[in-house]
Tab-separated table of C-alpha atoms in Angstrom:
chain	number	residue	atom	x	y	z
A	220	MET	CA	171.271	-65.787	13.357
A	221	ALA	CA	168.095	-64.805	11.810
A	222	SER	CA	166.853	-62.075	9.411
A	223	VAL	CA	164.281	-60.014	11.234
A	224	LEU	CA	161.659	-57.806	10.070
A	225	VAL	CA	160.891	-54.699	12.807
A	226	VAL	CA	157.472	-52.908	12.326
A	227	GLU	CA	157.383	-50.229	14.727
A	228	ASP	CA	156.951	-46.182	14.380
A	229	ASP	CA	158.188	-45.364	17.688
A	230	PRO	CA	162.041	-44.398	16.818
A	231	PHE	CA	163.113	-44.935	20.088
A	232	VAL	CA	161.327	-48.163	20.385
A	233	ARG	CA	162.997	-48.964	16.905
A	234	SER	CA	166.360	-48.006	17.588
A	235	ALA	CA	166.664	-50.156	20.927
A	236	LEU	CA	165.240	-53.050	19.382
A	237	ILE	CA	167.545	-52.783	16.188
A	238	ARG	CA	170.325	-52.494	18.547
A	239	HIS	CA	169.958	-55.331	20.716
A	240	LEU	CA	168.947	-57.777	17.853
A	241	THR	CA	172.058	-56.569	15.874
A	242	ASP	CA	174.235	-57.099	18.998
A	243	ALA	CA	172.818	-60.959	19.148
A	244	ALA	CA	174.101	-61.251	15.428
A	245	HIS	CA	170.621	-61.063	13.527
A	246	THR	CA	170.282	-59.383	10.272
A	247	VAL	CA	167.831	-56.458	10.816
A	248	ARG	CA	165.502	-54.361	8.579
A	249	SER	CA	163.017	-52.177	9.895
A	250	VAL	CA	159.803	-49.789	8.944
A	251	GLY	CA	157.650	-47.728	10.495
A	252	THR	CA	154.273	-48.377	8.595
A	253	ALA	CA	151.729	-51.574	7.880
A	254	LEU	CA	152.226	-50.932	3.944
A	255	GLU	CA	156.117	-50.852	4.029
A	256	ALA	CA	155.944	-54.000	5.900
A	257	LEU	CA	153.741	-55.757	3.227
A	258	ARG	CA	156.302	-54.194	0.697
A	259	GLU	CA	159.201	-55.581	2.497
A	260	VAL	CA	157.725	-59.365	2.863
A	261	ALA	CA	156.580	-59.343	-0.594
A	262	HIS	CA	159.977	-58.965	-1.792
A	263	LEU	CA	162.236	-60.251	0.784
A	264	ARG	CA	162.837	-63.374	3.072
A	265	PHE	CA	162.327	-62.997	6.930
A	266	ASP	CA	162.720	-65.665	9.575
A	267	VAL	CA	160.538	-63.609	11.955
A	268	VAL	CA	158.749	-60.371	11.922
A	269	ILE	CA	158.200	-58.409	14.831
A	270	LEU	CA	154.737	-56.429	14.532
A	271	ASP	CA	153.811	-53.414	16.706
A	272	LEU	CA	149.927	-52.660	16.639
A	273	GLY	CA	149.955	-49.395	16.986
A	274	LEU	CA	150.970	-48.249	13.395
A	275	PRO	CA	150.038	-44.823	11.551
A	276	ASP	CA	148.566	-46.047	8.613
A	277	LEU	CA	146.847	-49.408	9.324
A	278	ASP	CA	145.989	-50.743	12.708
A	279	GLY	CA	148.727	-53.705	13.124
A	280	SER	CA	145.875	-56.303	13.372
A	281	GLU	CA	144.877	-55.504	10.029
A	282	ALA	CA	148.419	-55.770	8.893
A	283	LEU	CA	148.529	-58.812	10.360
A	284	LYS	CA	145.765	-60.410	8.329
A	285	MET	CA	147.401	-58.885	5.435
A	286	LEU	CA	150.611	-60.536	6.066
A	287	ARG	CA	149.033	-63.762	6.259
A	288	GLY	CA	147.790	-63.505	2.683
A	289	ILE	CA	151.151	-63.237	1.475
A	290	THR	CA	153.696	-65.176	3.706
A	291	ASP	CA	153.532	-67.815	6.839
A	292	VAL	CA	156.611	-65.961	8.222
A	293	PRO	CA	156.532	-66.444	12.061
A	294	VAL	CA	154.914	-63.005	13.622
A	295	ILE	CA	155.317	-61.986	17.172
A	296	ILE	CA	153.208	-59.070	18.244
A	297	ALA	CA	154.556	-56.430	20.273
A	298	THR	CA	151.567	-54.644	21.885
A	299	ALA	CA	150.467	-52.482	24.876
A	300	ARG	CA	146.736	-54.052	24.665
A	301	ASP	CA	146.811	-57.124	27.315
A	302	ASP	CA	143.023	-57.808	27.259
A	303	GLU	CA	142.340	-61.626	26.800
A	304	THR	CA	139.930	-61.082	24.244
A	305	GLU	CA	142.298	-59.225	22.140
A	306	ILE	CA	144.803	-61.691	22.434
A	307	VAL	CA	142.512	-64.548	21.228
A	308	ARG	CA	141.828	-62.255	18.357
A	309	LEU	CA	145.292	-62.059	17.441
A	310	LEU	CA	146.151	-65.640	17.768
A	311	ASN	CA	143.137	-66.427	15.418
A	312	ALA	CA	144.283	-63.841	13.132
A	313	GLY	CA	147.705	-65.710	12.694
A	314	ALA	CA	149.851	-64.521	15.293
A	315	ASP	CA	152.468	-66.693	16.608
A	316	ASP	CA	153.231	-65.010	19.410
A	317	TYR	CA	152.983	-61.813	21.673
A	318	LEU	CA	154.549	-59.479	24.133
A	319	THR	CA	152.956	-56.861	26.068
A	320	LYS	CA	154.817	-53.633	26.482
A	321	PRO	CA	157.129	-52.807	28.125
A	322	PHE	CA	159.261	-55.977	27.684
A	323	SER	CA	162.754	-56.764	28.322
A	324	VAL	CA	165.055	-57.482	25.517
A	325	GLU	CA	165.626	-60.823	27.408
A	326	HIS	CA	162.076	-61.542	27.001
A	327	LEU	CA	162.190	-60.859	23.458
A	328	SER	CA	165.023	-63.143	22.987
A	329	ALA	CA	163.390	-66.120	24.632
A	330	ARG	CA	160.382	-65.817	22.539
A	331	MET	CA	162.367	-65.363	19.342
A	332	ALA	CA	164.391	-68.333	20.138
A	333	ALA	CA	161.124	-70.231	20.682
A	334	VAL	CA	159.355	-69.332	17.623
A	335	LEU	CA	162.292	-69.907	15.665
A	336	ARG	CA	162.831	-73.459	16.741
A	337	ARG	CA	159.638	-74.210	16.280
A	338	SER	CA	159.411	-72.489	12.319
A	339	ARG	CA	162.621	-74.582	11.932
A	340	ALA	CA	161.377	-77.836	13.109
A	341	GLY	CA	158.957	-80.334	11.981
A	342	ALA	CA	159.782	-81.692	8.459
A	343	GLY	CA	163.483	-82.305	9.285
A	344	ASP	CA	162.639	-84.595	12.255
A	345	LEU	CA	160.595	-87.129	9.896
A	346	PRO	CA	162.296	-89.486	6.580
A	347	PRO	CA	161.510	-88.017	3.335
A	348	GLU	CA	159.094	-90.720	2.547
A	349	ALA	CA	157.114	-90.330	5.787
A	350	VAL	CA	153.410	-89.268	4.695
A	351	LEU	CA	151.045	-89.806	7.490
A	352	ARG	CA	147.439	-90.978	6.935
A	353	VAL	CA	144.889	-91.064	9.366
A	354	GLY	CA	141.393	-91.906	8.045
A	355	GLY	CA	140.622	-89.618	4.979
A	356	LEU	CA	143.318	-86.921	6.587
A	357	THR	CA	146.944	-87.302	4.546
A	358	VAL	CA	149.672	-84.934	5.900
A	359	ASP	CA	152.966	-84.779	4.294
A	360	PRO	CA	155.945	-83.191	6.747
A	361	LEU	CA	158.561	-82.793	3.896
A	362	ARG	CA	156.167	-80.729	1.463
A	363	ARG	CA	154.289	-79.129	4.465
A	364	GLN	CA	150.871	-80.213	2.903
A	365	ALA	CA	147.742	-81.933	4.320
A	366	GLU	CA	144.593	-83.221	2.718
A	367	LEU	CA	141.185	-84.149	3.767
A	368	ASP	CA	139.379	-86.573	1.609
A	369	GLY	CA	141.480	-85.630	-1.266
A	370	VAL	CA	141.179	-82.058	-0.992
A	371	ARG	CA	143.969	-79.860	0.145
A	372	LEU	CA	143.686	-77.869	3.661
A	373	ASP	CA	144.929	-74.454	3.658
A	374	LEU	CA	146.856	-74.715	7.014
A	375	THR	CA	148.837	-71.718	8.784
A	376	ARG	CA	152.327	-73.077	9.798
A	377	ARG	CA	151.409	-73.427	13.585
A	378	GLU	CA	148.332	-75.490	12.613
A	379	PHE	CA	149.990	-77.347	10.471
A	380	ASP	CA	152.533	-78.192	12.865
A	381	LEU	CA	150.076	-79.032	15.532
A	382	LEU	CA	148.217	-81.618	13.199
A	383	THR	CA	151.590	-83.203	12.262
A	384	PHE	CA	152.504	-83.905	16.033
A	385	LEU	CA	149.247	-85.436	16.672
A	386	ALA	CA	149.084	-87.239	13.316
A	387	THR	CA	152.294	-88.896	14.195
A	388	ARG	CA	150.446	-90.384	17.457
A	389	PRO	CA	147.225	-91.587	16.365
A	390	GLY	CA	144.755	-92.648	18.688
A	391	VAL	CA	146.816	-91.382	21.388
A	392	VAL	CA	145.962	-88.962	24.064
A	393	VAL	CA	148.740	-86.242	24.023
A	394	PRO	CA	148.603	-84.142	27.065
A	395	ARG	CA	148.546	-80.650	27.090
A	396	LYS	CA	151.810	-80.124	28.565
A	397	GLU	CA	153.479	-82.300	25.995
A	398	LEU	CA	151.738	-79.950	23.021
A	399	LEU	CA	153.446	-76.796	24.570
A	400	ALA	CA	156.525	-78.546	24.858
A	401	GLU	CA	157.055	-80.126	21.378
A	402	VAL	CA	154.570	-78.169	19.233
A	403	TRP	CA	155.250	-74.299	20.975
A	404	GLN	CA	158.886	-75.387	22.273
A	405	GLN	CA	157.562	-74.038	25.741
A	406	SER	CA	157.934	-75.392	29.121
A	407	TYR	CA	154.695	-73.640	30.540
A	408	GLY	CA	151.933	-71.748	28.959
A	409	ASP	CA	148.412	-70.532	28.794
A	410	ASP	CA	145.910	-73.587	27.877
A	411	GLN	CA	143.871	-70.934	26.004
A	412	THR	CA	146.701	-70.728	23.281
A	413	ILE	CA	146.182	-74.528	22.544
A	414	ASP	CA	142.343	-74.075	22.322
A	415	VAL	CA	142.588	-71.307	20.024
A	416	HIS	CA	144.782	-73.079	17.619
A	417	LEU	CA	142.659	-76.480	18.022
A	418	SER	CA	139.370	-74.568	17.570
A	419	TRP	CA	140.617	-72.845	14.341
A	420	LEU	CA	142.123	-76.497	13.071
A	421	ARG	CA	138.727	-78.047	13.575
A	422	ARG	CA	136.995	-75.410	11.558
A	423	LYS	CA	139.337	-76.204	8.657
A	424	LEU	CA	139.007	-80.103	9.432
A	425	GLY	CA	134.956	-79.665	9.416
A	426	GLU	CA	133.905	-80.315	12.612
A	427	THR	CA	133.426	-78.392	15.995
A	428	ALA	CA	134.384	-79.666	19.703
A	429	ALA	CA	130.511	-80.563	20.129
A	430	ARG	CA	130.784	-82.928	16.981
A	431	PRO	CA	134.448	-83.962	16.808
A	432	ARG	CA	135.225	-86.069	13.821
A	433	TYR	CA	139.190	-86.415	13.939
A	434	LEU	CA	139.989	-84.020	17.143
A	435	HIS	CA	139.140	-85.122	20.413
A	436	THR	CA	139.606	-83.302	23.389
A	437	LEU	CA	139.740	-85.244	26.831
A	438	ARG	CA	138.686	-82.570	29.552
A	439	GLY	CA	141.769	-82.143	31.959
A	440	VAL	CA	143.927	-84.775	30.014
A	441	GLY	CA	144.603	-83.778	26.657
A	442	VAL	CA	143.777	-84.324	22.858
A	443	LYS	CA	143.781	-87.091	20.469
A	444	LEU	CA	143.640	-87.425	16.709
A	445	GLU	CA	141.960	-90.407	15.089
A	446	PRO	CA	139.616	-91.201	12.358
A	447	PRO	CA	135.747	-91.226	12.426
A	448	GLY	CA	134.820	-94.408	14.041
A	449	GLY	CA	137.958	-94.841	15.984
A	450	GLU	CA	139.530	-97.287	13.170
A	451	LEU	CA	143.379	-97.141	12.969
A	452	PRO	CA	145.338	-99.053	10.575
A	453	ARG	CA	147.126	-101.927	12.129
């Protein structure tokens, strides 16, 4: 069971979502505007937010950026926009997943389950004392904090999960299929999802794909995390 906030201005769609989620034993609250959504997440804790983009007071993509300013709650975008550039922009803005309307309740349930598994995984799989160090990079899964050369990194939940997974395998090339399965909890998916998050993570590590320091991509194979110079602790 999860606590879900539905942000949808269409009363028919909203009613259908509420009915489905309630039947699935989730606790549901719903609002019809972006400002109401911001007030809800500022005062209440949710496990996941389903966010429509076509809101009457504020475009959903702008609402997403504002949500990310106050919470790291998983957000699933519900949108009629299927443009690839738009989808990449939403992922860059902090969306955890997206659904293109119209979608089935079964599809929604599957995406919600995957997002909830990701959000509940991670720190609990490692012992409390497990602080990961790769060169000047330090990752604390229990506190969900990461630092680079003593400076704390401002990471989204997904960026942190990706970095943590790679940091547990320093110097090892992790196949993209494994990243999708372990970080995104998906058996299949678009490589674009991985590329977007890697690009965002690189920027925060102060590097680029052309001039990598920690994150190295082997085209057609996978990704590895290793310190500058490639010297790993023995």
